[in-house]
Coordinates of C-alpha atoms in Angstrom, one line a residue:
Chain A
X1 CA 132.8 -307.3 35.3
X2 CA 133.1 -305.6 31.9
X3 CA 132.0 -302.4 33.4
X4 CA 134.5 -302.6 36.2
X5 CA 137.2 -303.3 33.7
X6 CA 136.2 -300.4 31.5
X7 CA 136.1 -298.1 34.6
X8 CA 139.6 -299.3 35.6
X9 CA 141.0 -298.6 32.2
X10 CA 139.3 -295.2 32.1
X11 CA 140.8 -294.3 35.5
X12 CA 144.2 -295.6 34.4
X13 CA 144.1 -293.5 31.3
X14 CA 143.1 -290.4 33.3
X15 CA 146.0 -291.0 35.7
X16 CA 148.5 -291.6 32.9
X17 CA 147.5 -288.4 31.1
X18 CA 149.3 -286.5 33.8
X19 CA 152.5 -287.8 32.2
X20 CA 153.7 -285.6 29.3
X21 CA 154.4 -288.6 27.0
X22 CA 150.7 -289.3 26.8
X23 CA 150.2 -286.5 24.3
X24 CA 146.5 -286.1 23.6
X25 CA 146.6 -284.1 20.4
X26 CA 149.1 -282.0 18.4
X27 CA 146.8 -278.9 18.8
X28 CA 145.6 -279.4 22.4
X29 CA 146.0 -276.2 24.4
X30 CA 148.7 -276.9 27.1
X31 CA 147.2 -277.1 30.6
X32 CA 150.4 -276.7 32.6
X33 CA 150.2 -273.8 35.0
X34 CA 153.7 -272.4 34.1
X35 CA 152.4 -272.1 30.5
X36 CA 149.5 -269.8 31.2
X37 CA 149.3 -266.0 30.8
X38 CA 153.1 -265.6 30.2
X39 CA 152.6 -262.0 28.8
X40 CA 151.0 -260.9 32.1
X41 CA 153.6 -262.6 34.2
X42 CA 156.4 -261.0 32.2
X43 CA 154.8 -257.6 32.2
X44 CA 154.7 -257.8 35.9
X45 CA 158.5 -258.5 35.9
X46 CA 159.1 -255.5 33.6
X47 CA 157.0 -253.3 35.8
X48 CA 159.4 -254.1 38.7
X49 CA 162.4 -252.8 36.8
X50 CA 163.4 -249.3 37.6
X51 CA 163.8 -248.0 34.0
X52 CA 166.9 -245.9 33.2
X53 CA 166.7 -243.0 30.7
X54 CA 168.7 -245.1 28.2
X55 CA 168.0 -248.8 27.9
X56 CA 168.5 -251.7 25.6
X57 CA 166.2 -254.5 24.6
X58 CA 166.9 -257.7 22.6
X59 CA 164.6 -258.3 19.6
X60 CA 164.6 -261.7 18.0
X61 CA 162.0 -263.8 16.1
X62 CA 161.1 -266.5 13.6
X63 CA 162.4 -269.2 15.9
X64 CA 160.0 -271.6 14.1
X65 CA 161.7 -275.0 13.3
X66 CA 165.2 -273.8 14.3
X67 CA 165.1 -275.0 17.9
X68 CA 168.8 -275.8 18.2
X69 CA 169.6 -272.2 17.2
X70 CA 166.8 -270.8 19.4
X71 CA 168.1 -272.6 22.4
X72 CA 171.5 -270.8 21.8
X73 CA 170.0 -267.3 21.7
X74 CA 169.2 -267.5 25.4
X75 CA 172.7 -267.5 26.7
X76 CA 173.7 -264.9 24.2
X77 CA 171.1 -262.5 25.4
X78 CA 171.8 -263.4 29.0
X79 CA 175.4 -262.5 28.4
X80 CA 174.6 -258.9 27.5
X81 CA 174.1 -257.0 30.8
X82 CA 172.7 -253.9 29.0
X83 CA 169.6 -255.8 27.9
X84 CA 166.7 -255.3 30.3
X85 CA 164.0 -257.2 28.5
X86 CA 163.6 -259.3 25.3
X87 CA 161.0 -259.1 22.5
X88 CA 160.0 -262.0 20.3
X89 CA 158.7 -260.6 17.1
X90 CA 156.6 -263.6 16.2
X91 CA 156.6 -267.0 14.5
X92 CA 157.6 -268.6 17.8
X93 CA 156.5 -271.9 16.3
X94 CA 156.7 -273.5 12.8
X95 CA 153.4 -275.4 12.9
X96 CA 151.5 -273.9 15.9
X97 CA 151.8 -277.2 17.7
X98 CA 151.3 -277.7 21.4
X99 CA 154.7 -279.4 21.7
X100 CA 156.5 -276.5 20.0
X101 CA 155.0 -273.9 22.4
X102 CA 156.1 -276.2 25.3
X103 CA 159.6 -276.8 24.1
X104 CA 160.4 -273.2 23.0
X105 CA 159.1 -271.8 26.3
X106 CA 161.3 -274.3 28.1
X107 CA 164.2 -272.5 26.5
X108 CA 162.8 -269.0 27.2
X109 CA 162.5 -269.9 30.9
X110 CA 166.3 -269.7 30.9
X111 CA 166.3 -266.0 29.9
X112 CA 167.7 -263.7 32.6
X113 CA 165.3 -261.0 31.5
X114 CA 161.5 -260.9 30.9
X115 CA 160.3 -261.8 27.4
X116 CA 157.3 -260.3 25.6
X117 CA 155.9 -261.6 22.3
X118 CA 153.7 -260.8 19.3
X119 CA 152.0 -263.5 17.5
X120 CA 153.2 -264.6 14.0
X121 CA 151.4 -266.2 11.1
X122 CA 152.9 -269.6 11.8
X123 CA 151.8 -269.4 15.5
X124 CA 148.2 -269.2 14.2
X125 CA 148.2 -272.4 12.2
X126 CA 145.6 -275.0 13.2
X127 CA 144.6 -274.4 16.8
X128 CA 147.8 -272.4 17.4
X129 CA 145.9 -269.1 17.9
X130 CA 144.0 -270.6 20.8
X131 CA 147.2 -272.0 22.2
X132 CA 148.9 -268.6 21.9
X133 CA 145.9 -266.9 23.6
X134 CA 146.2 -269.3 26.5
X135 CA 150.0 -269.4 26.8
X136 CA 150.6 -265.7 26.4
X137 CA 147.4 -263.7 26.4
X138 CA 145.9 -260.9 24.2
X139 CA 147.2 -260.6 20.7
X140 CA 147.1 -256.8 20.9
X141 CA 148.4 -255.1 24.1
X142 CA 150.7 -252.4 25.3
X143 CA 153.1 -251.7 28.1
X144 CA 155.3 -248.8 29.2
X145 CA 159.0 -248.9 29.9
X146 CA 159.9 -245.5 31.4
X147 CA 158.7 -242.9 28.9
X148 CA 158.5 -245.3 26.1
X149 CA 155.3 -247.1 25.1
X150 CA 155.4 -250.5 23.4
X151 CA 152.4 -251.2 21.2
X152 CA 152.3 -255.0 20.5
X153 CA 150.1 -255.6 17.4
X154 CA 148.9 -258.6 15.5
X155 CA 149.6 -257.8 11.9
X156 CA 149.1 -261.3 10.3
X157 CA 146.5 -260.1 7.8
X158 CA 146.5 -263.2 5.6
X159 CA 145.6 -265.5 8.5
X160 CA 142.2 -263.9 9.0
X161 CA 139.5 -264.5 6.4
X162 CA 136.6 -262.6 7.9
X163 CA 138.4 -259.9 10.0
X164 CA 140.4 -256.9 9.1
X165 CA 143.8 -257.3 10.7
X166 CA 145.7 -255.4 12.0
X167 CA 143.2 -253.6 14.1
X168 CA 144.0 -250.0 13.2
X169 CA 141.2 -248.4 15.3
X170 CA 142.9 -250.0 18.3
X171 CA 146.3 -248.9 17.2
X172 CA 145.1 -245.3 16.7
X173 CA 143.6 -245.2 20.2
X174 CA 146.8 -246.5 21.7
X175 CA 149.0 -243.9 19.9
X176 CA 147.0 -240.9 21.0
X177 CA 149.4 -238.8 23.0
X178 CA 149.2 -239.1 26.8
X179 CA 151.3 -237.5 29.5
X180 CA 152.6 -240.9 30.7
X181 CA 154.8 -241.5 27.7
X182 CA 156.9 -239.5 25.1
X183 CA 157.6 -242.0 22.4
X184 CA 156.3 -245.3 21.1
X185 CA 157.6 -248.4 19.4
X186 CA 155.1 -250.5 17.4
X187 CA 156.0 -254.2 17.4
X188 CA 154.2 -256.5 14.8
X189 CA 155.3 -259.7 13.1
X190 CA 154.5 -258.8 9.5
X191 CA 156.1 -255.5 8.3
X192 CA 153.7 -252.9 6.9
X193 CA 155.5 -252.9 3.5
X194 CA 155.0 -256.7 3.1
X195 CA 152.6 -258.4 0.7
X196 CA 151.2 -260.3 3.7
X197 CA 150.2 -257.1 5.4
X198 CA 146.7 -256.3 4.0
X199 CA 147.4 -253.9 1.1
X200 CA 144.5 -251.5 1.8
X201 CA 145.7 -251.1 5.4
X202 CA 149.2 -250.0 4.6
X203 CA 148.5 -246.4 4.0
X204 CA 146.2 -246.0 7.0
X205 CA 148.9 -247.7 9.1
X206 CA 151.5 -245.3 7.9
X207 CA 149.2 -242.4 8.5
X208 CA 148.4 -243.4 12.0
X209 CA 152.1 -244.1 12.9
X210 CA 153.1 -240.7 11.5
X211 CA 150.2 -238.6 12.7
X212 CA 151.5 -237.6 16.1
X213 CA 155.2 -237.9 15.4
X214 CA 155.7 -240.0 18.5
X215 CA 156.5 -243.4 16.9
X216 CA 160.2 -243.9 16.8
X217 CA 160.3 -247.4 15.4
X218 CA 158.2 -250.0 13.6
X219 CA 159.7 -253.4 14.7
X220 CA 159.0 -256.6 12.8
X221 CA 160.1 -260.1 11.8
X222 CA 158.6 -262.5 9.2
X223 CA 161.0 -262.1 6.2
X224 CA 163.9 -264.0 7.7
X225 CA 166.5 -261.3 7.1
X226 CA 167.7 -258.2 9.0
X227 CA 166.6 -254.8 7.8
X228 CA 167.0 -251.3 9.2
X229 CA 165.5 -248.8 6.7
X230 CA 163.4 -245.7 6.4
X231 CA 160.2 -246.7 4.6
X232 CA 157.9 -243.7 3.8
X233 CA 159.6 -241.8 6.6
X234 CA 159.1 -244.6 9.2
X235 CA 162.1 -246.4 10.7
X236 CA 161.5 -250.1 10.1
X237 CA 163.7 -252.6 11.8
X238 CA 163.2 -256.3 10.9
X239 CA 164.9 -259.0 13.1
X240 CA 166.5 -261.9 11.4
X241 CA 165.4 -265.6 11.7
X242 CA 167.0 -267.7 14.4
X243 CA 168.6 -270.0 11.8
X244 CA 171.0 -267.2 11.0
X245 CA 172.0 -267.0 14.6
X246 CA 171.7 -263.4 15.4
X247 CA 169.5 -261.1 17.4
X248 CA 169.0 -257.3 17.3
X249 CA 170.0 -255.0 20.1
X250 CA 167.9 -251.9 20.2
X251 CA 169.0 -249.0 22.4
X252 CA 166.6 -246.3 23.3
X253 CA 167.3 -242.9 24.9
X254 CA 165.5 -239.7 25.6
X255 CA 166.0 -238.6 22.0
X256 CA 164.7 -241.8 20.5
X257 CA 166.5 -244.8 18.9
X258 CA 170.2 -244.4 19.7
X259 CA 171.5 -247.6 18.2
X260 CA 170.4 -250.7 16.4
X261 CA 172.9 -253.5 16.0
X262 CA 173.0 -257.2 15.3
X263 CA 174.5 -259.5 17.8
X264 CA 175.7 -262.9 16.4
X265 CA 176.0 -266.0 18.5
Chain B
X1 CA 122.1 -314.6 20.0
X2 CA 125.5 -313.3 20.8
X3 CA 125.9 -312.1 17.2
X4 CA 122.5 -310.4 17.4
X5 CA 123.5 -308.6 20.6
X6 CA 126.8 -307.7 19.1
X7 CA 125.3 -306.3 15.9
X8 CA 122.8 -304.3 17.9
X9 CA 125.7 -302.9 19.9
X10 CA 127.5 -301.9 16.8
X11 CA 124.6 -300.1 15.4
X12 CA 123.7 -298.3 18.6
X13 CA 127.2 -297.3 19.8
X14 CA 129.0 -297.1 16.4
X15 CA 131.8 -298.8 18.2
X16 CA 131.2 -302.0 16.7
X17 CA 130.6 -305.6 17.7
X18 CA 130.8 -308.7 15.6
X19 CA 130.4 -312.3 15.9
X20 CA 132.9 -314.2 17.9
X21 CA 135.5 -315.6 15.5
X22 CA 135.3 -319.0 17.1
X23 CA 136.2 -320.7 13.8
X24 CA 136.9 -319.8 10.3
X25 CA 133.5 -321.0 9.1
X26 CA 131.8 -318.6 11.4
X27 CA 134.3 -315.9 10.4
X28 CA 133.4 -316.5 6.7
X29 CA 129.7 -316.1 7.4
X30 CA 130.0 -312.7 9.1
X31 CA 129.3 -309.8 6.9
X32 CA 132.5 -307.9 6.3
X33 CA 131.1 -304.6 7.7
X34 CA 130.3 -306.0 11.1
X35 CA 133.3 -305.1 13.3
X36 CA 135.1 -307.7 15.4
X37 CA 136.0 -305.4 18.3
X38 CA 135.4 -302.1 20.0
X39 CA 138.6 -300.1 20.5
X40 CA 139.1 -297.3 23.1
X41 CA 142.3 -295.4 23.3
X42 CA 143.8 -292.6 25.4
X43 CA 146.4 -290.2 23.9
X44 CA 148.7 -291.3 21.1
X45 CA 148.2 -287.8 19.7
X46 CA 144.7 -288.8 18.5
X47 CA 142.6 -287.4 21.4
X48 CA 142.1 -287.5 25.1
X49 CA 139.9 -290.4 24.1
X50 CA 139.4 -292.1 20.7
X51 CA 137.0 -294.9 20.2
X52 CA 135.4 -296.8 17.4
X53 CA 135.1 -300.2 15.7
X54 CA 137.9 -302.4 14.7
X55 CA 138.1 -305.3 12.2
X56 CA 140.6 -308.1 12.2
X57 CA 141.8 -310.7 9.8
X58 CA 144.1 -313.7 9.8
X59 CA 143.4 -314.8 13.3
X60 CA 143.7 -311.2 14.6
X61 CA 147.1 -310.7 13.1
X62 CA 146.0 -307.7 11.1
X63 CA 143.8 -305.0 12.6
X64 CA 142.1 -302.0 11.1
X65 CA 140.4 -299.5 13.4
X66 CA 138.3 -296.4 12.7
X67 CA 138.5 -294.2 15.7
X68 CA 136.6 -291.0 16.5
X69 CA 138.7 -288.8 18.6
X70 CA 137.8 -286.1 21.1
X71 CA 139.8 -283.7 23.3
X72 CA 137.5 -282.2 26.0
X73 CA 138.0 -278.7 27.3
X74 CA 139.7 -279.9 30.5
X75 CA 142.4 -281.6 28.4
X76 CA 143.0 -278.7 26.0
X77 CA 140.1 -278.9 23.5
X78 CA 137.5 -278.9 22.2
X79 CA 139.0 -280.9 19.3
X80 CA 137.4 -283.6 17.3
X81 CA 138.7 -285.9 14.5
X82 CA 138.8 -289.3 13.0
X83 CA 141.7 -291.7 12.6
X84 CA 142.4 -294.8 10.6
X85 CA 144.8 -297.2 12.2
X86 CA 146.2 -300.3 10.7
X87 CA 148.5 -302.7 12.5
X88 CA 150.0 -306.1 12.5
X89 CA 150.3 -308.4 15.5
X90 CA 152.5 -311.2 14.4
X91 CA 152.4 -313.4 17.5
X92 CA 150.3 -314.4 20.5
X93 CA 151.6 -316.2 23.6
X94 CA 149.3 -318.0 25.9
X95 CA 150.2 -317.5 29.6
X96 CA 147.6 -320.0 30.8
X97 CA 144.0 -321.0 30.0
X98 CA 142.8 -317.5 30.4
X99 CA 145.5 -315.0 29.8
X100 CA 147.7 -314.2 26.8
X101 CA 150.3 -311.7 25.7
X102 CA 150.7 -310.2 22.3
X103 CA 154.3 -308.8 22.6
X104 CA 154.5 -306.9 19.4
X105 CA 152.4 -304.6 17.4
X106 CA 153.6 -302.5 14.4
X107 CA 151.3 -300.1 12.8
X108 CA 150.5 -296.8 11.1
X109 CA 147.9 -294.2 11.7
X110 CA 146.3 -291.3 9.8
X111 CA 144.5 -288.7 11.8
X112 CA 142.2 -286.0 10.5
X113 CA 141.2 -283.1 12.7
X114 CA 137.8 -281.5 12.0
X115 CA 137.3 -277.8 11.7
X116 CA 137.7 -274.9 9.4
X117 CA 141.0 -273.9 11.0
X118 CA 142.6 -277.0 9.6
X119 CA 143.5 -277.6 6.0
X120 CA 144.8 -280.5 4.0
X121 CA 146.2 -278.2 1.4
X122 CA 146.6 -274.5 2.0
X123 CA 143.6 -272.3 1.2
X124 CA 143.6 -270.2 -2.0
X125 CA 144.3 -267.0 -0.2
X126 CA 148.0 -268.0 0.2
X127 CA 150.7 -267.7 -2.5
X128 CA 152.0 -271.0 -3.9
X129 CA 153.9 -273.1 -1.3
X130 CA 153.3 -270.7 1.5
X131 CA 152.5 -273.6 3.8
X132 CA 153.6 -276.8 2.2
X133 CA 152.2 -279.1 4.9
X134 CA 148.8 -280.1 6.2
X135 CA 147.5 -278.9 9.5
X136 CA 144.5 -281.3 9.4
X137 CA 146.2 -284.5 8.6
X138 CA 148.9 -286.2 10.7
X139 CA 150.4 -289.5 9.8
X140 CA 152.3 -291.6 12.3
X141 CA 154.0 -294.9 13.1
X142 CA 153.6 -296.9 16.2
X143 CA 154.8 -300.0 18.0
X144 CA 153.0 -301.7 20.9
X145 CA 152.1 -304.7 22.9
X146 CA 149.1 -306.0 24.8
X147 CA 148.0 -308.3 27.6
X148 CA 144.6 -309.8 27.6
X149 CA 142.2 -312.4 28.8
X150 CA 139.9 -314.8 26.9
X151 CA 137.4 -314.9 29.7
X152 CA 133.8 -314.2 28.7
X153 CA 132.6 -310.9 30.1
X154 CA 129.0 -310.1 29.1
X155 CA 129.1 -310.0 25.3
X156 CA 132.8 -309.6 25.3
X157 CA 134.7 -312.9 24.8
X158 CA 138.2 -311.5 24.8
X159 CA 139.6 -308.2 26.3
X160 CA 143.0 -306.7 25.8
X161 CA 144.9 -303.8 27.3
X162 CA 147.5 -302.3 25.0
X163 CA 150.3 -299.8 25.3
X164 CA 151.9 -298.1 22.3
X165 CA 154.8 -295.8 21.6
X166 CA 154.4 -293.8 18.5
X167 CA 155.5 -290.7 16.5
X168 CA 154.0 -288.4 14.0
X169 CA 155.5 -286.8 11.0
X170 CA 156.0 -283.4 12.6
X171 CA 157.4 -284.7 15.9
X172 CA 159.9 -286.7 13.9
X173 CA 160.7 -283.8 11.7
X174 CA 161.4 -281.5 14.7
X175 CA 163.7 -284.2 16.1
X176 CA 165.6 -284.6 12.8
X177 CA 165.9 -280.8 12.4
X178 CA 167.1 -280.3 15.9
X179 CA 169.4 -283.1 16.9
X180 CA 171.2 -281.2 19.6
X181 CA 168.2 -280.2 21.6
X182 CA 165.4 -282.6 20.6
X183 CA 166.5 -286.2 21.2
X184 CA 164.5 -289.1 19.6
X185 CA 162.6 -289.6 22.8
X186 CA 161.1 -286.1 22.3
X187 CA 159.6 -287.3 19.1
X188 CA 157.9 -290.2 20.8
X189 CA 154.5 -290.3 22.5
X190 CA 152.6 -293.0 24.4
X191 CA 149.1 -294.3 24.0
X192 CA 147.1 -296.8 26.1
X193 CA 143.9 -298.5 25.1
X194 CA 141.6 -301.4 25.3
X195 CA 140.3 -303.8 22.7
X196 CA 137.1 -305.6 23.4
X197 CA 136.4 -308.5 21.1
X198 CA 132.9 -309.8 20.5

């Protein structure tokens, strides 16, 4: 009888676990199908867009604990018909929790345009890195939009104790000139001039980015403030945090970056 | 004999088994470290399954459980941890000779997740106050109820099925920080479990 009771309870628990309210662990990797491989799914959507010579994308980041504000960025981006895709520059979550990845992506499902992301240092907390890998995909990847190549890079140096991050060998390979693209934009959460970017990698990063003269922008987040500056000859744009209720509209043309402007909502 | 069987069960399974608290005299005789019950729980942000020994005092009005938690790969793991759970059950209502209800449980839980990816305080490589919270330790509050039977089942002389609603510090924080988009219900989670008294 006791065994039957135990088996019944076990089966009941297994059945109930299908319900979202039965949360198994703050750092459990989400198992929902819609939360798997989002990078790949969104890159497929981007690949279906016929890229014009001049296009705009929406950069925003550091959504973190500001979920009310992050929910409001979605209609704001949707309202700008120039924007063809959006880029989250990292720190999607505050604590790297399962539930944050679920909730924030529920908002992002409302975006009219595809969304690609880079991982931020907060996203790596606890088991957050494994959750990011499952929800989005690789932490370093690239895609093309017309003649522009986007190089998405994990630059969260301080989060890795036993590994040199960012992976500059990979970056260098990806920035070698190819006939399929003319210009590149590097997107990474931690800016290369920040203390959280591994100090001994800053000069090599700058050298790689400048070597072929094809990188038109180094796009970042992390510092919770907007910046648009030339740092050692490299144009650095840093998107603001969501709490400040603005995103960055970046317009790219055949000659490079045409315009960078903040859009408040 | 029942105590012997229960003690053996406690040692072998580490889920605990103690003597039946048939009366206060017997209760007083029982070594304090021998558990009174085995507890098995699903969810509650502790694990896909969490199980371990539980102790009770004051005619089971106060519980303390030590639960080892596990999230298997199919549920989003592998994650392991340990939780300490203390709760009060102020009343018990007998439905008939065999069945009872305990309509209210109030408690608190502290859960520690094992692994080098989790910290109690941020590692030295970060500047001061870089992360001013723990990733390894979660604290939570809970309320629940149970139904049970006092029928003897093998060495179990009392079985209860409980359901709990709870919250953890970070779930509550995200609700408080985002009142427009994250209602209180988003901060709450459920747990279901069983208590087997020996």
